[in-house]
Amino acid sequence: MVAILSLMVVMGFMMLGEWVSTRSRAYVPSVFITALLFLVGFWTIVPKNIVPAASFGTAFIQITQAVLLVHMGTLMDLKLLLKQWRAVVIALSGVVGTVVLTMGIGRLLFDWHTIVASVPPLTGGLVAAFLMTAGLKAQHITALVAFPVAMFVMHSMLGYPLTAWMLKRESRRLLQVRHVDVTVATADSATSATVQTTAQLPVCPLPTVPAKVKSVQPQLRHWQLPAAYDTSAFMLFKVAAVTGLAEWTAQLAHGTVNQYIICLVFGVIAHQLGFLEDAVLEKAGVFHWLMYGLLAYIFANLNIVKISMLSGILIPIVTLIVLGVLGMWIASSLLARPLGFSSEMAFASALTALFGFPADYIVTHEVTEIMGSTAEEKQYLLDQMLPKMLVGGFATVSVASVIIASIFLKIL
């Protein structure tokens, strides 16, 4: 009975966070509301062990952290990354700008351990927040565990609305460009039709703006089974096999390369070879369950936060967020014009470091639904913005965040 009630409360907090986010059109992030509910709950009547009591204990997390990184590797299309290399460069430059400004100016304002514990989630969202909290606990530095959680929760309050605003500005610019292109194409077609009519030739129909042709890249599927045998259990077996091979390789490396980086790399390789499907854990039907468990584990660290601690946490967190976002803006602005990006699109690509997938996908879709007045305009905006946002998020959250968190844990 206790386990079921604990699960009900934990998922209820997640549910309310999502509802508020949906109602506010993502301007109020779900993670902020959920974290606030956990915080108030821990201060009042919610037991501090409610998360492990809801089945999200140590064993669950040990499995989750590795298999989710393998799964993230199946979200990465190397051909798409190479095609959108400019977005990758801008997104990674934003991460560099964040680290430089927070570690430079921030070091003059706050102590070393506060900065090192707080900055990685600012460059990698959920993944970095989890890696930092787990690493701090492993090193028994419990006094700093609240900082990565607070950073993950607080930066989304600025990151989501700011990204949506940048994408709206970019949408207006793109629609203006499209309108000009359509007008020019129509005028050219009309002139051509007039000449042809004068010459008593058949009149050609006016050309329409060509829609983006989406080519599906076939994967090598040497391990393809008949549909009846390609079950969720088989998918999870393959993920477990790749994860086990990655962790065994990490043990052979004796910590030279972080085990989570190896899990990510093995996920990418298995996906490119066709051994693992696109978004394999989603197809297996367990992705959301694992993500909710990971979020719950992270929010469980708020049980050590007292009301008296908030002022000591919020001031450095808010200051570092401002410095980090400023660093992203400076770095992305410097590279925008040389790489053929507008300043708005460049900044939005850099901001994906704050949350990554699937938030970058969701925010982009919400903006196109608002800004596009027809189905064609919405699709046009998606084709122009979504690839840049996705590859920016993959490069920062899937790769850079794991590397930065592993480095920062070593320099604590």
PDB file of C-alpha atoms in Angstrom, residues 72-351:
ATOM      1  CA  MET A  72      20.230   9.056 -26.688  1.00  0.00           C
ATOM      2  CA  GLY A  73      22.766   7.656 -29.114  1.00  0.00           C
ATOM      3  CA  THR A  74      19.877   6.238 -31.187  1.00  0.00           C
ATOM      4  CA  LEU A  75      18.443   9.766 -31.515  1.00  0.00           C
ATOM      5  CA  MET A  76      21.554  11.001 -33.297  1.00  0.00           C
ATOM      6  CA  ASP A  77      21.763  10.803 -37.064  1.00  0.00           C
ATOM      7  CA  LEU A  78      25.399  11.353 -38.067  1.00  0.00           C
ATOM      8  CA  LYS A  79      24.386  12.410 -41.592  1.00  0.00           C
ATOM      9  CA  LEU A  80      22.058  15.039 -40.157  1.00  0.00           C
ATOM     10  CA  LEU A  81      24.766  16.234 -37.785  1.00  0.00           C
ATOM     11  CA  LEU A  82      27.219  16.589 -40.666  1.00  0.00           C
ATOM     12  CA  LYS A  83      24.636  18.411 -42.787  1.00  0.00           C
ATOM     13  CA  GLN A  84      23.828  20.822 -39.960  1.00  0.00           C
ATOM     14  CA  TRP A  85      27.424  21.294 -38.833  1.00  0.00           C
ATOM     15  CA  ARG A  86      26.940  25.063 -38.561  1.00  0.00           C
ATOM     16  CA  ALA A  87      24.232  24.566 -35.919  1.00  0.00           C
ATOM     17  CA  VAL A  88      26.529  22.183 -34.049  1.00  0.00           C
ATOM     18  CA  VAL A  89      29.385  24.724 -34.085  1.00  0.00           C
ATOM     19  CA  ILE A  90      27.130  27.530 -32.837  1.00  0.00           C
ATOM     20  CA  ALA A  91      25.562  25.370 -30.104  1.00  0.00           C
ATOM     21  CA  LEU A  92      28.960  24.211 -28.862  1.00  0.00           C
ATOM     22  CA  SER A  93      30.277  27.765 -28.974  1.00  0.00           C
ATOM     23  CA  GLY A  94      27.414  28.727 -26.699  1.00  0.00           C
ATOM     24  CA  VAL A  95      28.559  26.081 -24.228  1.00  0.00           C
ATOM     25  CA  VAL A  96      32.096  27.477 -24.372  1.00  0.00           C
ATOM     26  CA  GLY A  97      30.772  30.992 -23.815  1.00  0.00           C
ATOM     27  CA  THR A  98      28.805  29.808 -20.790  1.00  0.00           C
ATOM     28  CA  VAL A  99      31.768  28.042 -19.221  1.00  0.00           C
ATOM     29  CA  VAL A 100      34.137  30.964 -19.854  1.00  0.00           C
ATOM     30  CA  LEU A 101      31.850  33.609 -18.389  1.00  0.00           C
ATOM     31  CA  THR A 102      30.644  31.592 -15.383  1.00  0.00           C
ATOM     32  CA  MET A 103      34.103  30.267 -14.528  1.00  0.00           C
ATOM     33  CA  GLY A 104      35.653  33.712 -15.119  1.00  0.00           C
ATOM     34  CA  ILE A 105      33.358  36.323 -13.616  1.00  0.00           C
ATOM     35  CA  GLY A 106      31.575  33.786 -11.415  1.00  0.00           C
ATOM     36  CA  ARG A 107      34.847  32.812  -9.767  1.00  0.00           C
ATOM     37  CA  LEU A 108      35.213  36.402  -8.569  1.00  0.00           C
ATOM     38  CA  LEU A 109      31.803  36.270  -6.882  1.00  0.00           C
ATOM     39  CA  PHE A 110      31.422  32.748  -5.476  1.00  0.00           C
ATOM     40  CA  ASP A 111      33.572  29.922  -4.148  1.00  0.00           C
ATOM     41  CA  TRP A 112      35.053  27.282  -6.417  1.00  0.00           C
ATOM     42  CA  HIS A 113      32.919  24.332  -5.327  1.00  0.00           C
ATOM     43  CA  THR A 114      29.665  26.254  -5.782  1.00  0.00           C
ATOM     44  CA  ILE A 115      30.564  27.089  -9.378  1.00  0.00           C
ATOM     45  CA  VAL A 116      31.787  23.600 -10.269  1.00  0.00           C
ATOM     46  CA  ALA A 117      28.650  21.989  -8.827  1.00  0.00           C
ATOM     47  CA  SER A 118      26.272  24.424 -10.558  1.00  0.00           C
ATOM     48  CA  VAL A 119      27.664  25.078 -14.031  1.00  0.00           C
ATOM     49  CA  PRO A 120      27.334  21.624 -15.736  1.00  0.00           C
ATOM     50  CA  PRO A 121      23.489  21.566 -15.568  1.00  0.00           C
ATOM     51  CA  LEU A 122      23.585  24.996 -17.203  1.00  0.00           C
ATOM     52  CA  THR A 123      25.310  23.412 -20.212  1.00  0.00           C
ATOM     53  CA  GLY A 124      23.447  20.119 -20.369  1.00  0.00           C
ATOM     54  CA  GLY A 125      20.077  20.176 -18.629  1.00  0.00           C
ATOM     55  CA  LEU A 126      18.737  16.956 -17.160  1.00  0.00           C
ATOM     56  CA  VAL A 127      21.652  14.706 -18.130  1.00  0.00           C
ATOM     57  CA  ALA A 128      24.283  16.933 -16.516  1.00  0.00           C
ATOM     58  CA  ALA A 129      22.100  17.515 -13.444  1.00  0.00           C
ATOM     59  CA  PHE A 130      21.809  13.788 -12.902  1.00  0.00           C
ATOM     60  CA  LEU A 131      25.501  13.112 -13.435  1.00  0.00           C
ATOM     61  CA  MET A 132      26.485  15.887 -11.013  1.00  0.00           C
ATOM     62  CA  THR A 133      24.080  14.839  -8.254  1.00  0.00           C
ATOM     63  CA  ALA A 134      25.160  11.201  -8.553  1.00  0.00           C
ATOM     64  CA  GLY A 135      28.829  12.205  -8.600  1.00  0.00           C
ATOM     65  CA  LEU A 136      28.520  14.520  -5.605  1.00  0.00           C
ATOM     66  CA  LYS A 137      26.775  11.783  -3.629  1.00  0.00           C
ATOM     67  CA  ALA A 138      29.451   9.272  -4.589  1.00  0.00           C
ATOM     68  CA  GLN A 139      32.118  11.681  -3.298  1.00  0.00           C
ATOM     69  CA  HIS A 140      30.042  12.312  -0.146  1.00  0.00           C
ATOM     70  CA  ILE A 141      29.819  16.059  -0.877  1.00  0.00           C
ATOM     71  CA  THR A 142      26.190  16.205   0.199  1.00  0.00           C
ATOM     72  CA  ALA A 143      26.317  19.908   1.029  1.00  0.00           C
ATOM     73  CA  LEU A 144      26.460  20.718  -2.706  1.00  0.00           C
ATOM     74  CA  VAL A 145      23.897  18.205  -3.980  1.00  0.00           C
ATOM     75  CA  ALA A 146      21.137  20.838  -3.988  1.00  0.00           C
ATOM     76  CA  PHE A 147      23.024  23.117  -6.389  1.00  0.00           C
ATOM     77  CA  PRO A 148      22.762  21.002  -9.598  1.00  0.00           C
ATOM     78  CA  VAL A 149      19.079  20.363  -8.866  1.00  0.00           C
ATOM     79  CA  ALA A 150      18.369  24.040  -8.240  1.00  0.00           C
ATOM     80  CA  MET A 151      20.251  25.019 -11.397  1.00  0.00           C
ATOM     81  CA  PHE A 152      18.315  22.483 -13.500  1.00  0.00           C
ATOM     82  CA  VAL A 153      15.003  23.753 -12.130  1.00  0.00           C
ATOM     83  CA  MET A 154      15.717  27.488 -12.225  1.00  0.00           C
ATOM     84  CA  HIS A 155      17.373  27.875 -15.626  1.00  0.00           C
ATOM     85  CA  SER A 156      14.306  26.411 -17.335  1.00  0.00           C
ATOM     86  CA  MET A 157      12.295  29.396 -16.086  1.00  0.00           C
ATOM     87  CA  LEU A 158      14.434  31.606 -18.311  1.00  0.00           C
ATOM     88  CA  GLY A 159      15.417  29.107 -21.000  1.00  0.00           C
ATOM     89  CA  TYR A 160      11.995  28.039 -22.319  1.00  0.00           C
ATOM     90  CA  PRO A 161      10.415  31.508 -22.698  1.00  0.00           C
ATOM     91  CA  LEU A 162      13.622  33.004 -24.103  1.00  0.00           C
ATOM     92  CA  THR A 163      13.978  30.220 -26.667  1.00  0.00           C
ATOM     93  CA  ALA A 164      10.320  30.548 -27.675  1.00  0.00           C
ATOM     94  CA  TRP A 165      10.769  34.315 -28.098  1.00  0.00           C
ATOM     95  CA  MET A 166      13.848  33.863 -30.291  1.00  0.00           C
ATOM     96  CA  LEU A 167      12.042  31.292 -32.446  1.00  0.00           C
ATOM     97  CA  LYS A 168       9.043  33.592 -32.846  1.00  0.00           C
ATOM     98  CA  ARG A 169      11.305  36.382 -34.066  1.00  0.00           C
ATOM     99  CA  GLU A 170      13.003  33.951 -36.445  1.00  0.00           C
ATOM    100  CA  SER A 171       9.590  32.747 -37.659  1.00  0.00           C
ATOM    101  CA  ARG A 172       8.540  36.281 -38.544  1.00  0.00           C
ATOM    102  CA  ARG A 173      11.770  36.770 -40.486  1.00  0.00           C
ATOM    103  CA  LEU A 174      11.385  33.463 -42.332  1.00  0.00           C
ATOM    104  CA  LEU A 175       7.764  34.172 -43.236  1.00  0.00           C
ATOM    105  CA  GLN A 176       8.759  37.555 -44.640  1.00  0.00           C
ATOM    106  CA  VAL A 177      11.464  35.902 -46.735  1.00  0.00           C
ATOM    107  CA  ARG A 178       9.007  33.279 -47.930  1.00  0.00           C
ATOM    108  CA  HIS A 179       6.442  35.924 -48.832  1.00  0.00           C
ATOM    109  CA  VAL A 180       9.022  37.794 -50.913  1.00  0.00           C
ATOM    110  CA  ASP A 181      10.096  34.573 -52.644  1.00  0.00           C
ATOM    111  CA  VAL A 182       6.507  33.643 -53.460  1.00  0.00           C
ATOM    112  CA  THR A 183       5.803  37.140 -54.780  1.00  0.00           C
ATOM    113  CA  VAL A 184       8.883  37.079 -57.007  1.00  0.00           C
ATOM    114  CA  ALA A 185       8.089  33.567 -58.259  1.00  0.00           C
ATOM    115  CA  THR A 186       4.497  34.570 -59.036  1.00  0.00           C
ATOM    116  CA  ALA A 187       5.605  37.716 -60.868  1.00  0.00           C
ATOM    117  CA  ASP A 188       8.161  35.783 -62.915  1.00  0.00           C
ATOM    118  CA  SER A 189       5.570  33.163 -63.798  1.00  0.00           C
ATOM    119  CA  ALA A 190       3.048  35.781 -64.822  1.00  0.00           C
ATOM    120  CA  THR A 191       5.609  37.453 -67.118  1.00  0.00           C
ATOM    121  CA  SER A 192       6.488  34.104 -68.663  1.00  0.00           C
ATOM    122  CA  ALA A 193       2.815  33.297 -69.204  1.00  0.00           C
ATOM    123  CA  THR A 194       2.252  36.641 -70.944  1.00  0.00           C
ATOM    124  CA  VAL A 195       5.142  36.065 -73.343  1.00  0.00           C
ATOM    125  CA  GLN A 196       3.916  32.588 -74.137  1.00  0.00           C
ATOM    126  CA  THR A 197       0.355  33.795 -74.776  1.00  0.00           C
ATOM    127  CA  THR A 198       1.628  36.471 -77.150  1.00  0.00           C
ATOM    128  CA  ALA A 199       3.509  33.825 -79.069  1.00  0.00           C
ATOM    129  CA  GLN A 200       0.328  31.685 -79.133  1.00  0.00           C
ATOM    130  CA  LEU A 201       1.930  28.973 -77.047  1.00  0.00           C
ATOM    131  CA  PRO A 202       0.180  26.942 -74.319  1.00  0.00           C
ATOM    132  CA  VAL A 203       0.121  28.727 -70.999  1.00  0.00           C
ATOM    133  CA  CYS A 204       2.023  26.872 -68.276  1.00  0.00           C
ATOM    134  CA  PRO A 205       0.491  26.746 -64.782  1.00  0.00           C
ATOM    135  CA  LEU A 206       2.002  28.964 -62.115  1.00  0.00           C
ATOM    136  CA  PRO A 207       4.660  27.142 -60.114  1.00  0.00           C
ATOM    137  CA  THR A 208       4.121  26.716 -56.425  1.00  0.00           C
ATOM    138  CA  VAL A 209       6.768  27.037 -53.758  1.00  0.00           C
ATOM    139  CA  PRO A 210       8.395  23.614 -53.675  1.00  0.00           C
ATOM    140  CA  ALA A 211       7.856  21.743 -50.449  1.00  0.00           C
ATOM    141  CA  LYS A 212      10.842  20.189 -48.767  1.00  0.00           C
ATOM    142  CA  VAL A 213      11.278  16.636 -49.901  1.00  0.00           C
ATOM    143  CA  LYS A 214      11.924  14.419 -46.935  1.00  0.00           C
ATOM    144  CA  SER A 215      14.131  11.551 -47.903  1.00  0.00           C
ATOM    145  CA  VAL A 216      14.194   8.545 -45.692  1.00  0.00           C
ATOM    146  CA  GLN A 217      17.684   7.165 -45.252  1.00  0.00           C
ATOM    147  CA  PRO A 218      17.576   3.382 -45.128  1.00  0.00           C
ATOM    148  CA  GLN A 219      19.512   1.801 -42.311  1.00  0.00           C
ATOM    149  CA  LEU A 220      21.468  -1.406 -42.344  1.00  0.00           C
ATOM    150  CA  ARG A 221      19.171  -3.893 -40.602  1.00  0.00           C
ATOM    151  CA  HIS A 222      21.127  -7.123 -40.567  1.00  0.00           C
ATOM    152  CA  TRP A 223      19.371  -8.060 -37.336  1.00  0.00           C
ATOM    153  CA  GLN A 224      15.831  -7.415 -38.599  1.00  0.00           C
ATOM    154  CA  LEU A 225      13.361 -10.017 -37.383  1.00  0.00           C
ATOM    155  CA  PRO A 226       9.802 -10.690 -38.523  1.00  0.00           C
ATOM    156  CA  ALA A 227       7.340  -8.303 -36.858  1.00  0.00           C
ATOM    157  CA  ALA A 228       5.952 -11.062 -34.646  1.00  0.00           C
ATOM    158  CA  TYR A 229       9.372 -11.513 -33.019  1.00  0.00           C
ATOM    159  CA  ASP A 230      10.507  -7.879 -32.975  1.00  0.00           C
ATOM    160  CA  THR A 231       8.933  -7.322 -29.569  1.00  0.00           C
ATOM    161  CA  SER A 232       9.603  -4.851 -26.777  1.00  0.00           C
ATOM    162  CA  ALA A 233      11.472  -7.577 -24.904  1.00  0.00           C
ATOM    163  CA  PHE A 234      13.780  -8.070 -27.884  1.00  0.00           C
ATOM    164  CA  MET A 235      14.437  -4.317 -28.118  1.00  0.00           C
ATOM    165  CA  LEU A 236      15.234  -4.120 -24.399  1.00  0.00           C
ATOM    166  CA  PHE A 237      17.482  -7.164 -24.704  1.00  0.00           C
ATOM    167  CA  LYS A 238      19.486  -5.405 -27.435  1.00  0.00           C
ATOM    168  CA  VAL A 239      19.725  -2.200 -25.396  1.00  0.00           C
ATOM    169  CA  ALA A 240      20.907  -4.180 -22.372  1.00  0.00           C
ATOM    170  CA  ALA A 241      23.485  -5.999 -24.520  1.00  0.00           C
ATOM    171  CA  VAL A 242      24.899  -2.732 -25.896  1.00  0.00           C
ATOM    172  CA  THR A 243      24.887  -1.152 -22.423  1.00  0.00           C
ATOM    173  CA  GLY A 244      26.656  -4.168 -20.916  1.00  0.00           C
ATOM    174  CA  LEU A 245      29.304  -4.093 -23.646  1.00  0.00           C
ATOM    175  CA  ALA A 246      29.789  -0.343 -23.057  1.00  0.00           C
ATOM    176  CA  GLU A 247      30.206  -0.733 -19.298  1.00  0.00           C
ATOM    177  CA  TRP A 248      32.606  -3.663 -19.769  1.00  0.00           C
ATOM    178  CA  THR A 249      34.673  -1.477 -22.104  1.00  0.00           C
ATOM    179  CA  ALA A 250      34.615   1.316 -19.519  1.00  0.00           C
ATOM    180  CA  GLN A 251      35.978  -1.093 -16.904  1.00  0.00           C
ATOM    181  CA  LEU A 252      38.790  -2.097 -19.255  1.00  0.00           C
ATOM    182  CA  ALA A 253      39.635   1.600 -19.671  1.00  0.00           C
ATOM    183  CA  HIS A 254      39.964   1.948 -15.855  1.00  0.00           C
ATOM    184  CA  GLY A 255      38.201   5.293 -15.804  1.00  0.00           C
ATOM    185  CA  THR A 256      40.325   6.892 -18.530  1.00  0.00           C
ATOM    186  CA  VAL A 257      37.109   7.676 -20.406  1.00  0.00           C
ATOM    187  CA  ASN A 258      33.891   8.295 -18.493  1.00  0.00           C
ATOM    188  CA  GLN A 259      31.545   5.289 -18.673  1.00  0.00           C
ATOM    189  CA  TYR A 260      28.606   7.491 -19.704  1.00  0.00           C
ATOM    190  CA  ILE A 261      30.510   8.809 -22.701  1.00  0.00           C
ATOM    191  CA  ILE A 262      31.227   5.223 -23.724  1.00  0.00           C
ATOM    192  CA  CYS A 263      27.526   4.321 -23.347  1.00  0.00           C
ATOM    193  CA  LEU A 264      26.608   7.241 -25.596  1.00  0.00           C
ATOM    194  CA  VAL A 265      29.228   6.319 -28.214  1.00  0.00           C
ATOM    195  CA  PHE A 266      28.155   2.666 -28.241  1.00  0.00           C
ATOM    196  CA  GLY A 267      24.532   3.781 -28.663  1.00  0.00           C
ATOM    197  CA  VAL A 268      25.497   5.854 -31.703  1.00  0.00           C
ATOM    198  CA  ILE A 269      27.508   2.985 -33.232  1.00  0.00           C
ATOM    199  CA  ALA A 270      24.766   0.394 -32.640  1.00  0.00           C
ATOM    200  CA  HIS A 271      22.218   2.763 -34.173  1.00  0.00           C
ATOM    201  CA  GLN A 272      24.311   3.508 -37.250  1.00  0.00           C
ATOM    202  CA  LEU A 273      24.868  -0.215 -37.805  1.00  0.00           C
ATOM    203  CA  GLY A 274      21.129  -0.802 -37.586  1.00  0.00           C
ATOM    204  CA  PHE A 275      21.342  -2.990 -34.481  1.00  0.00           C
ATOM    205  CA  LEU A 276      19.260  -0.483 -32.473  1.00  0.00           C
ATOM    206  CA  GLU A 277      16.195   1.249 -33.872  1.00  0.00           C
ATOM    207  CA  ASP A 278      15.579   5.001 -33.868  1.00  0.00           C
ATOM    208  CA  ALA A 279      14.449   6.098 -30.379  1.00  0.00           C
ATOM    209  CA  VAL A 280      14.568   2.456 -29.317  1.00  0.00           C
ATOM    210  CA  LEU A 281      13.269   2.899 -25.760  1.00  0.00           C
ATOM    211  CA  GLU A 282      10.273   4.858 -27.023  1.00  0.00           C
ATOM    212  CA  LYS A 283       9.418   2.042 -29.420  1.00  0.00           C
ATOM    213  CA  ALA A 284       9.841  -0.433 -26.561  1.00  0.00           C
ATOM    214  CA  GLY A 285       7.339   1.626 -24.556  1.00  0.00           C
ATOM    215  CA  VAL A 286       9.535   2.300 -21.507  1.00  0.00           C
ATOM    216  CA  PHE A 287      11.143   5.671 -22.271  1.00  0.00           C
ATOM    217  CA  HIS A 288       8.677   7.827 -20.357  1.00  0.00           C
ATOM    218  CA  TRP A 289       8.744   5.528 -17.354  1.00  0.00           C
ATOM    219  CA  LEU A 290      12.532   5.749 -17.187  1.00  0.00           C
ATOM    220  CA  MET A 291      12.504   9.523 -17.663  1.00  0.00           C
ATOM    221  CA  TYR A 292       9.929  10.040 -14.932  1.00  0.00           C
ATOM    222  CA  GLY A 293      12.008   7.867 -12.624  1.00  0.00           C
ATOM    223  CA  LEU A 294      15.142   9.846 -13.426  1.00  0.00           C
ATOM    224  CA  LEU A 295      13.354  13.147 -12.814  1.00  0.00           C
ATOM    225  CA  ALA A 296      11.944  11.848  -9.539  1.00  0.00           C
ATOM    226  CA  TYR A 297      15.424  10.769  -8.428  1.00  0.00           C
ATOM    227  CA  ILE A 298      16.786  14.232  -9.168  1.00  0.00           C
ATOM    228  CA  PHE A 299      13.924  16.005  -7.388  1.00  0.00           C
ATOM    229  CA  ALA A 300      14.359  13.671  -4.399  1.00  0.00           C
ATOM    230  CA  ASN A 301      17.585  15.544  -3.657  1.00  0.00           C
ATOM    231  CA  LEU A 302      15.462  18.549  -2.685  1.00  0.00           C
ATOM    232  CA  ASN A 303      14.680  16.774   0.582  1.00  0.00           C
ATOM    233  CA  ILE A 304      17.885  18.228   2.040  1.00  0.00           C
ATOM    234  CA  VAL A 305      16.939  21.818   1.182  1.00  0.00           C
ATOM    235  CA  LYS A 306      15.735  23.873   4.133  1.00  0.00           C
ATOM    236  CA  ILE A 307      13.980  27.211   3.924  1.00  0.00           C
ATOM    237  CA  SER A 308      17.026  28.833   5.519  1.00  0.00           C
ATOM    238  CA  MET A 309      19.221  27.436   2.716  1.00  0.00           C
ATOM    239  CA  LEU A 310      17.266  29.035  -0.133  1.00  0.00           C
ATOM    240  CA  SER A 311      18.845  32.469   0.050  1.00  0.00           C
ATOM    241  CA  GLY A 312      22.302  30.896  -0.017  1.00  0.00           C
ATOM    242  CA  ILE A 313      21.361  28.804  -3.079  1.00  0.00           C
ATOM    243  CA  LEU A 314      19.231  31.204  -5.126  1.00  0.00           C
ATOM    244  CA  ILE A 315      21.636  34.144  -5.267  1.00  0.00           C
ATOM    245  CA  PRO A 316      24.560  32.211  -6.825  1.00  0.00           C
ATOM    246  CA  ILE A 317      22.233  30.134  -9.018  1.00  0.00           C
ATOM    247  CA  VAL A 318      20.423  33.141 -10.507  1.00  0.00           C
ATOM    248  CA  THR A 319      23.704  35.029 -10.985  1.00  0.00           C
ATOM    249  CA  LEU A 320      25.337  32.083 -12.752  1.00  0.00           C
ATOM    250  CA  ILE A 321      22.273  31.620 -14.973  1.00  0.00           C
ATOM    251  CA  VAL A 322      22.464  35.250 -16.086  1.00  0.00           C
ATOM    252  CA  LEU A 323      26.204  34.952 -16.742  1.00  0.00           C
ATOM    253  CA  GLY A 324      25.771  31.645 -18.582  1.00  0.00           C
ATOM    254  CA  VAL A 325      22.983  32.861 -20.861  1.00  0.00           C
ATOM    255  CA  LEU A 326      24.951  36.043 -21.535  1.00  0.00           C
ATOM    256  CA  GLY A 327      27.928  33.893 -22.530  1.00  0.00           C
ATOM    257  CA  MET A 328      25.700  31.908 -24.918  1.00  0.00           C
ATOM    258  CA  TRP A 329      24.405  35.108 -26.508  1.00  0.00           C
ATOM    259  CA  ILE A 330      27.874  36.608 -26.992  1.00  0.00           C
ATOM    260  CA  ALA A 331      29.358  33.434 -28.496  1.00  0.00           C
ATOM    261  CA  SER A 332      26.397  32.735 -30.804  1.00  0.00           C
ATOM    262  CA  SER A 333      26.234  36.367 -31.954  1.00  0.00           C
ATOM    263  CA  LEU A 334      29.889  36.336 -32.952  1.00  0.00           C
ATOM    264  CA  LEU A 335      29.411  33.256 -35.156  1.00  0.00           C
ATOM    265  CA  ALA A 336      25.925  33.958 -36.516  1.00  0.00           C
ATOM    266  CA  ARG A 337      26.782  36.056 -39.568  1.00  0.00           C
ATOM    267  CA  PRO A 338      29.978  34.159 -40.587  1.00  0.00           C
ATOM    268  CA  LEU A 339      28.016  30.888 -40.547  1.00  0.00           C
ATOM    269  CA  GLY A 340      24.968  32.278 -42.331  1.00  0.00           C
ATOM    270  CA  PHE A 341      22.580  32.288 -39.363  1.00  0.00           C
ATOM    271  CA  SER A 342      20.353  35.076 -38.143  1.00  0.00           C
ATOM    272  CA  SER A 343      21.213  36.227 -34.619  1.00  0.00           C
ATOM    273  CA  GLU A 344      17.862  34.874 -33.374  1.00  0.00           C
ATOM    274  CA  MET A 345      18.367  31.397 -34.845  1.00  0.00           C
ATOM    275  CA  ALA A 346      21.947  31.255 -33.602  1.00  0.00           C
ATOM    276  CA  PHE A 347      20.942  32.199 -30.060  1.00  0.00           C
ATOM    277  CA  ALA A 348      18.062  29.703 -30.081  1.00  0.00           C
ATOM    278  CA  SER A 349      20.445  26.943 -31.207  1.00  0.00           C
ATOM    279  CA  ALA A 350      22.837  27.811 -28.375  1.00  0.00           C
ATOM    280  CA  LEU A 351      19.993  27.831 -25.828  1.00  0.00           C
TER     281      LEU A 351
END
